[in-house]
Amino acid sequence: MSNSSNSFKKLLNRLNLENVVWESTNFTTQTGTCIDLCVTNRKNLIKSVTVLTPICSSHSPVSVEISFKTFKQHSFKRQIRDFKRADYEGLKNQLNDTDWDDVVFNSNNINDVYMNFVKTFESTVNRYIPTKTITVRPNDKPFMNNLIRNKIRHRNRIHHKAKTSNNPDHWKKFREIRNEIISLVRKAKDDYKCKLTSQLIDKNIPPGKWWRIAKSVSNFTKNRDSPPFLEHDGQIFIHPLDKSEILNNHFADIANIDIEPEIPDNNEPPPCHLNKFVITEKEILDQLKILNVNKPAGPDSISPRILKEVASLFLNH
């Protein structure tokens, strides 16, 4: 490794690799050589390298301590609308009985009118479309369900009990539950594949969703993973939020302009003026009819599914 003409060292340089072991790892009666190497392309992740005492041969084991952390997404709770229990008829009747001129259009400020509409509409929706709390598990497989999760927890308890007692009946029970879980997982996978196949042959499916399903089935996707780590001010950052903040600050700094640009002194009036906007109910209704109900709600928290359901009603007002 000390010889610059060494072909192995040239190979490491060409591949952007570096050796971190420089002590003798193989000993004879007269010499010691460093032939047990550890090469890496991320030397800053190596905290320490130690050559230990030989155990059962003339080679010394090499211990490498790596400073590395993994980021795992944890499950979390989310509140969503339970559209299966929605009372659309009651919602429409309540919206129809609402005095919009008195409740909403009681101000000349467009911002106040908008906030009045959102509050009134949201409070009415809450009465006729209940909500439910779900658990989102980002690391779960798409075919996983609650039955399989409960069986897995039951299997783990039986396995711990069987290891503790070493009772043949407990081991028999464990094998039965294990085999049942295997059958459930296989059936869930088959059902999930059938669901994807039926969606792919559906002629009414949007093109974007069709391509997402096709890529997930064929695994024909580009690797768009973020960089594994970022080094900034001598520190290593692994978490995606930390990396995004570092990149944002970097591009914000280089985008600053020290000298303000000169604004042209042009007092001539523009050739054209846009004095008024003409928006008809039919134009709004046409836009509401083509809303994608699978899209999430916007900043006003009003679901496109609800807007599309009651569009023909509140447009009359």
Tab-separated table of C-alpha atoms in Angstrom:
chain	number	residue	atom	x	y	z
A	1	MET	CA	0.000	0.000	0.000
A	2	SER	CA	2.967	2.364	0.483
A	3	ASN	CA	4.175	1.772	-3.077
A	4	SER	CA	2.579	4.342	-5.417
A	5	SER	CA	3.088	2.073	-8.437
A	6	ASN	CA	1.138	-0.751	-6.839
A	7	SER	CA	-1.638	-1.909	-9.217
A	8	PHE	CA	-4.037	-2.572	-6.344
A	9	LYS	CA	-3.607	0.972	-5.036
A	10	LYS	CA	-4.228	2.356	-8.518
A	11	LEU	CA	-7.415	0.294	-8.674
A	12	LEU	CA	-8.616	1.778	-5.370
A	13	ASN	CA	-7.888	5.301	-6.569
A	14	ARG	CA	-9.774	4.700	-9.802
A	15	LEU	CA	-12.834	3.434	-7.875
A	16	ASN	CA	-12.607	6.273	-5.316
A	17	LEU	CA	-11.949	3.809	-2.484
A	18	GLU	CA	-9.607	4.170	0.471
A	19	ASN	CA	-8.097	1.685	2.874
A	20	VAL	CA	-8.479	2.378	6.615
A	21	VAL	CA	-6.309	-0.458	8.027
A	22	TRP	CA	-2.612	0.363	8.295
A	23	GLU	CA	-1.436	-1.995	11.040
A	24	SER	CA	-0.032	-5.477	10.537
A	25	THR	CA	-2.736	-8.112	10.500
A	26	ASN	CA	-0.760	-11.248	9.582
A	27	PHE	CA	2.301	-12.295	11.536
A	28	THR	CA	5.099	-14.765	11.012
A	29	THR	CA	8.080	-15.514	13.210
A	30	GLN	CA	10.019	-12.632	11.648
A	31	THR	CA	7.656	-10.223	9.834
A	32	GLY	CA	4.218	-8.731	9.975
A	33	THR	CA	2.173	-7.729	6.937
A	34	CYS	CA	-1.036	-5.766	6.414
A	35	ILE	CA	-3.086	-8.013	4.149
A	36	ASP	CA	-6.493	-7.876	5.895
A	37	LEU	CA	-7.880	-4.594	4.598
A	38	CYS	CA	-11.069	-2.598	4.893
A	39	VAL	CA	-11.788	-0.295	1.952
A	40	THR	CA	-14.568	2.282	1.806
A	41	ASN	CA	-15.736	5.255	-0.236
A	42	ARG	CA	-17.077	7.028	2.888
A	43	LYS	CA	-14.178	7.402	5.253
A	44	ASN	CA	-15.996	10.030	7.318
A	45	LEU	CA	-18.427	7.321	8.527
A	46	ILE	CA	-15.565	5.299	10.072
A	47	LYS	CA	-15.223	6.179	13.754
A	48	SER	CA	-12.391	3.820	14.701
A	49	VAL	CA	-10.394	0.867	13.392
A	50	THR	CA	-8.835	-1.667	15.780
A	51	VAL	CA	-6.605	-4.671	14.990
A	52	LEU	CA	-7.403	-7.286	17.621
A	53	THR	CA	-5.338	-10.160	18.970
A	54	PRO	CA	-5.221	-13.296	16.764
A	55	ILE	CA	-7.704	-15.931	17.901
A	56	CYS	CA	-7.147	-19.222	16.094
A	57	SER	CA	-4.726	-18.361	13.271
A	58	SER	CA	-1.918	-16.001	12.359
A	59	HIS	CA	-4.448	-13.438	11.087
A	60	SER	CA	-5.664	-10.719	13.425
A	61	PRO	CA	-9.358	-9.839	13.188
A	62	VAL	CA	-10.099	-6.234	12.256
A	63	SER	CA	-12.802	-4.327	14.130
A	64	VAL	CA	-14.365	-1.317	12.394
A	65	GLU	CA	-16.809	0.980	14.176
A	66	ILE	CA	-19.175	2.733	11.794
A	67	SER	CA	-21.063	5.904	12.708
A	68	PHE	CA	-24.356	5.369	10.937
A	69	LYS	CA	-28.018	5.702	11.807
A	70	THR	CA	-31.063	4.590	9.882
A	71	PHE	CA	-34.291	6.546	9.611
A	72	LYS	CA	-37.484	4.567	10.088
A	73	GLN	CA	-40.962	5.937	9.571
A	74	HIS	CA	-43.225	5.145	12.493
A	75	SER	CA	-46.949	4.548	12.342
A	76	PHE	CA	-49.217	7.478	13.102
A	77	LYS	CA	-52.914	8.309	13.527
A	78	ARG	CA	-54.948	10.210	10.949
A	79	GLN	CA	-58.525	11.417	10.982
A	80	ILE	CA	-60.504	10.959	7.750
A	81	ARG	CA	-64.102	11.201	6.597
A	82	ASP	CA	-66.207	8.051	6.843
A	83	PHE	CA	-68.078	8.406	3.555
A	84	LYS	CA	-69.757	5.022	3.967
A	85	ARG	CA	-71.810	6.451	6.837
A	86	ALA	CA	-72.472	9.795	5.156
A	87	ASP	CA	-76.003	11.196	5.009
A	88	TYR	CA	-75.900	13.050	1.695
A	89	GLU	CA	-79.643	13.678	1.597
A	90	GLY	CA	-79.581	15.288	5.028
A	91	LEU	CA	-76.537	17.335	4.012
A	92	LYS	CA	-78.248	18.593	0.876
A	93	ASN	CA	-81.438	19.473	2.751
A	94	GLN	CA	-79.491	21.375	5.414
A	95	LEU	CA	-77.502	23.299	2.802
A	96	ASN	CA	-80.733	24.055	0.957
A	97	ASP	CA	-82.339	25.461	4.125
A	98	THR	CA	-79.320	27.648	4.968
A	99	ASP	CA	-79.789	31.400	4.461
A	100	TRP	CA	-76.534	32.041	2.609
A	101	ASP	CA	-77.207	35.772	2.186
A	102	ASP	CA	-77.455	36.226	5.942
A	103	VAL	CA	-74.730	33.773	7.000
A	104	VAL	CA	-72.113	34.168	4.258
A	105	PHE	CA	-72.717	37.211	2.061
A	106	ASN	CA	-73.076	39.660	4.942
A	107	SER	CA	-69.821	41.502	4.256
A	108	ASN	CA	-68.235	43.478	1.431
A	109	ASN	CA	-64.808	41.967	2.171
A	110	ILE	CA	-64.150	38.971	-0.061
A	111	ASN	CA	-61.909	37.375	2.579
A	112	ASP	CA	-64.671	37.534	5.181
A	113	VAL	CA	-67.159	36.069	2.702
A	114	TYR	CA	-64.772	33.203	1.968
A	115	MET	CA	-64.138	32.443	5.651
A	116	ASN	CA	-67.884	32.550	6.407
A	117	PHE	CA	-68.565	30.084	3.609
A	118	VAL	CA	-65.829	27.684	4.715
A	119	LYS	CA	-66.932	27.740	8.373
A	120	THR	CA	-70.603	27.285	7.543
A	121	PHE	CA	-69.992	24.555	5.009
A	122	GLU	CA	-67.537	22.670	7.254
A	123	SER	CA	-69.811	22.767	10.309
A	124	THR	CA	-72.700	21.437	8.203
A	125	VAL	CA	-70.545	18.660	6.724
A	126	ASN	CA	-69.394	17.613	10.207
A	127	ARG	CA	-73.007	16.992	11.217
A	128	TYR	CA	-73.839	14.669	8.313
A	129	ILE	CA	-70.495	13.070	7.401
A	130	PRO	CA	-68.754	11.580	10.459
A	131	THR	CA	-65.023	11.115	10.820
A	132	LYS	CA	-62.964	8.135	11.925
A	133	THR	CA	-59.396	7.665	13.117
A	134	ILE	CA	-57.157	5.299	11.178
A	135	THR	CA	-53.611	4.113	11.753
A	136	VAL	CA	-51.172	4.710	8.890
A	137	ARG	CA	-48.272	2.249	8.773
A	138	PRO	CA	-45.774	3.432	6.108
A	139	ASN	CA	-43.569	0.338	6.446
A	140	ASP	CA	-46.351	-2.208	5.970
A	141	LYS	CA	-46.793	-4.216	2.796
A	142	PRO	CA	-49.802	-3.132	0.713
A	143	PHE	CA	-51.543	-6.488	1.206
A	144	MET	CA	-51.245	-6.449	5.014
A	145	ASN	CA	-54.495	-6.393	6.995
A	146	ASN	CA	-55.611	-6.424	10.628
A	147	LEU	CA	-56.320	-10.166	10.652
A	148	ILE	CA	-52.734	-10.994	9.714
A	149	ARG	CA	-51.365	-8.500	12.257
A	150	ASN	CA	-53.426	-10.051	15.061
A	151	LYS	CA	-52.338	-13.545	14.061
A	152	ILE	CA	-48.681	-12.475	14.016
A	153	ARG	CA	-48.955	-11.028	17.522
A	154	HIS	CA	-50.648	-14.239	18.679
A	155	ARG	CA	-47.915	-16.332	17.046
A	156	ASN	CA	-45.192	-14.310	18.786
A	157	ARG	CA	-46.824	-14.810	22.192
A	158	ILE	CA	-47.167	-18.563	21.624
A	159	HIS	CA	-43.566	-18.762	20.429
A	160	HIS	CA	-42.289	-17.025	23.564
A	161	LYS	CA	-44.408	-19.326	25.715
A	162	ALA	CA	-43.128	-22.416	23.881
A	163	LYS	CA	-39.492	-21.365	24.275
A	164	THR	CA	-39.995	-20.729	27.977
A	165	SER	CA	-41.865	-23.946	28.808
A	166	ASN	CA	-40.515	-26.232	26.041
A	167	ASN	CA	-43.893	-27.938	26.121
A	168	PRO	CA	-44.668	-30.084	23.014
A	169	ASP	CA	-48.291	-28.879	23.047
A	170	HIS	CA	-47.162	-25.278	22.932
A	171	TRP	CA	-44.812	-25.997	20.025
A	172	LYS	CA	-47.642	-27.749	18.199
A	173	LYS	CA	-49.891	-24.738	18.718
A	174	PHE	CA	-47.133	-22.447	17.452
A	175	ARG	CA	-46.683	-24.463	14.249
A	176	GLU	CA	-50.436	-24.432	13.604
A	177	ILE	CA	-50.639	-20.634	13.909
A	178	ARG	CA	-47.473	-20.204	11.836
A	179	ASN	CA	-48.925	-22.296	9.003
A	180	GLU	CA	-52.204	-20.392	9.232
A	181	ILE	CA	-50.353	-17.077	8.874
A	182	ILE	CA	-48.487	-18.376	5.831
A	183	SER	CA	-51.811	-19.294	4.188
A	184	LEU	CA	-53.337	-15.911	5.056
A	185	VAL	CA	-50.354	-14.025	3.635
A	186	ARG	CA	-50.464	-16.011	0.400
A	187	LYS	CA	-54.189	-15.382	0.018
A	188	ALA	CA	-53.754	-11.663	0.773
A	189	LYS	CA	-51.006	-11.415	-1.864
A	190	ASP	CA	-53.178	-13.145	-4.456
A	191	ASP	CA	-56.140	-10.883	-3.674
A	192	TYR	CA	-53.926	-7.793	-3.943
A	193	LYS	CA	-52.559	-8.921	-7.323
A	194	CYS	CA	-56.087	-9.586	-8.592
A	195	LYS	CA	-57.120	-6.109	-7.462
A	196	LEU	CA	-54.225	-4.509	-9.344
A	197	THR	CA	-54.989	-6.585	-12.450
A	198	SER	CA	-58.645	-5.507	-12.434
A	199	GLN	CA	-57.567	-1.868	-12.144
A	200	LEU	CA	-55.122	-2.200	-15.043
A	201	ILE	CA	-57.802	-3.530	-17.390
A	202	ASP	CA	-60.302	-0.876	-16.325
A	203	LYS	CA	-60.788	1.522	-19.249
A	204	ASN	CA	-61.965	4.354	-16.995
A	205	ILE	CA	-58.832	4.465	-14.839
A	206	PRO	CA	-56.835	7.737	-15.117
A	207	PRO	CA	-53.554	7.425	-17.077
A	208	GLY	CA	-51.433	8.590	-14.146
A	209	LYS	CA	-52.864	5.979	-11.793
A	210	TRP	CA	-52.533	3.286	-14.488
A	211	TRP	CA	-48.822	3.978	-14.895
A	212	ARG	CA	-48.236	4.013	-11.119
A	213	ILE	CA	-49.841	0.581	-10.789
A	214	ALA	CA	-47.963	-0.768	-13.830
A	215	LYS	CA	-44.623	0.419	-12.424
A	216	SER	CA	-45.357	-1.058	-8.991
A	217	VAL	CA	-46.224	-4.434	-10.528
A	218	SER	CA	-43.301	-4.578	-12.943
A	219	ASN	CA	-40.796	-2.888	-10.575
A	220	PHE	CA	-39.855	-0.720	-13.543
A	221	THR	CA	-39.056	2.407	-11.552
A	222	LYS	CA	-36.137	4.773	-11.457
A	223	ASN	CA	-34.067	4.996	-8.322
A	224	ARG	CA	-34.989	8.386	-6.894
A	225	ASP	CA	-33.687	7.865	-3.382
A	226	SER	CA	-32.243	10.913	-1.708
A	227	PRO	CA	-28.510	11.007	-0.899
A	228	PRO	CA	-27.704	8.613	1.965
A	229	PHE	CA	-26.055	11.348	4.013
A	230	LEU	CA	-24.883	14.947	3.888
A	231	GLU	CA	-21.765	16.358	5.516
A	232	HIS	CA	-22.081	19.955	6.711
A	233	ASP	CA	-19.753	21.840	9.077
A	234	GLY	CA	-18.009	18.606	10.011
A	235	GLN	CA	-21.240	16.813	10.953
A	236	ILE	CA	-23.054	13.947	9.248
A	237	PHE	CA	-26.816	14.359	8.699
A	238	ILE	CA	-28.991	11.319	7.936
A	239	HIS	CA	-32.571	12.441	8.597
A	240	PRO	CA	-34.451	13.646	5.475
A	241	LEU	CA	-35.643	16.799	7.254
A	242	ASP	CA	-32.090	17.758	8.218
A	243	LYS	CA	-30.862	17.158	4.674
A	244	SER	CA	-33.691	19.196	3.167
A	245	GLU	CA	-32.944	22.119	5.509
A	246	ILE	CA	-29.245	22.067	4.575
A	247	LEU	CA	-30.005	22.007	0.850
A	248	ASN	CA	-32.639	24.737	1.218
A	249	ASN	CA	-30.261	27.023	3.118
A	250	HIS	CA	-27.508	26.412	0.574
A	251	PHE	CA	-29.606	27.313	-2.467
A	252	ALA	CA	-31.191	30.253	-0.631
A	253	ASP	CA	-27.732	31.682	0.124
A	254	ILE	CA	-26.429	31.396	-3.435
A	255	ALA	CA	-29.661	32.869	-4.830
A	256	ASN	CA	-29.369	36.161	-2.928
A	257	ILE	CA	-28.611	39.251	-4.971
A	258	ASP	CA	-26.324	41.788	-3.302
A	259	ILE	CA	-27.230	44.638	-5.662
A	260	GLU	CA	-30.889	45.428	-6.153
A	261	PRO	CA	-31.833	45.581	-9.841
A	262	GLU	CA	-32.896	48.945	-11.195
A	263	ILE	CA	-36.597	49.301	-11.853
A	264	PRO	CA	-37.257	50.932	-15.232
A	265	ASP	CA	-38.887	54.337	-15.037
A	266	ASN	CA	-41.837	53.785	-17.318
A	267	ASN	CA	-44.905	55.860	-16.548
A	268	GLU	CA	-46.777	55.005	-19.699
A	269	PRO	CA	-50.131	53.324	-19.019
A	270	PRO	CA	-50.580	49.754	-20.234
A	271	PRO	CA	-52.310	49.367	-23.579
A	272	CYS	CA	-55.009	47.073	-22.170
A	273	HIS	CA	-56.984	47.000	-18.920
A	274	LEU	CA	-58.743	44.090	-17.218
A	275	ASN	CA	-61.610	45.854	-15.524
A	276	LYS	CA	-63.883	42.995	-14.529
A	277	PHE	CA	-64.132	39.222	-14.349
A	278	VAL	CA	-67.194	37.412	-15.643
A	279	ILE	CA	-67.664	33.949	-14.069
A	280	THR	CA	-70.910	32.091	-14.646
A	281	GLU	CA	-72.493	29.325	-12.592
A	282	LYS	CA	-72.249	26.985	-15.574
A	283	GLU	CA	-68.469	27.424	-15.730
A	284	ILE	CA	-68.147	26.565	-12.032
A	285	LEU	CA	-70.510	23.614	-12.418
A	286	ASP	CA	-68.460	22.297	-15.342
A	287	GLN	CA	-65.309	22.440	-13.224
A	288	LEU	CA	-66.986	20.716	-10.271
A	289	LYS	CA	-68.293	17.946	-12.510
A	290	ILE	CA	-64.753	16.960	-13.574
A	291	LEU	CA	-63.289	17.025	-10.062
A	292	ASN	CA	-61.209	13.968	-9.216
A	293	VAL	CA	-62.740	12.600	-6.003
A	294	ASN	CA	-59.536	10.674	-5.260
A	295	LYS	CA	-57.542	13.886	-4.828
A	296	PRO	CA	-56.899	15.179	-1.297
A	297	ALA	CA	-58.557	18.267	0.099
A	298	GLY	CA	-56.973	21.682	-0.339
A	299	PRO	CA	-56.059	24.295	2.298
A	300	ASP	CA	-59.764	24.801	3.073
A	301	SER	CA	-60.068	21.089	4.089
A	302	ILE	CA	-63.107	20.638	1.807
A	303	SER	CA	-62.965	17.257	0.084
A	304	PRO	CA	-63.501	17.206	-3.710
A	305	ARG	CA	-65.820	14.256	-3.155
A	306	ILE	CA	-68.169	16.404	-1.042
A	307	LEU	CA	-68.031	19.314	-3.478
A	308	LYS	CA	-68.903	17.073	-6.390
A	309	GLU	CA	-71.759	15.473	-4.448
A	310	VAL	CA	-73.502	18.722	-3.526
A	311	ALA	CA	-72.363	20.861	-6.473
A	312	SER	CA	-75.730	21.056	-8.237
A	313	LEU	CA	-77.394	22.151	-4.986
A	314	PHE	CA	-75.323	25.072	-3.719
A	315	LEU	CA	-74.725	26.483	-7.206
A	316	ASN	CA	-78.392	27.480	-7.237
A	317	HIS	CA	-77.579	29.969	-4.490
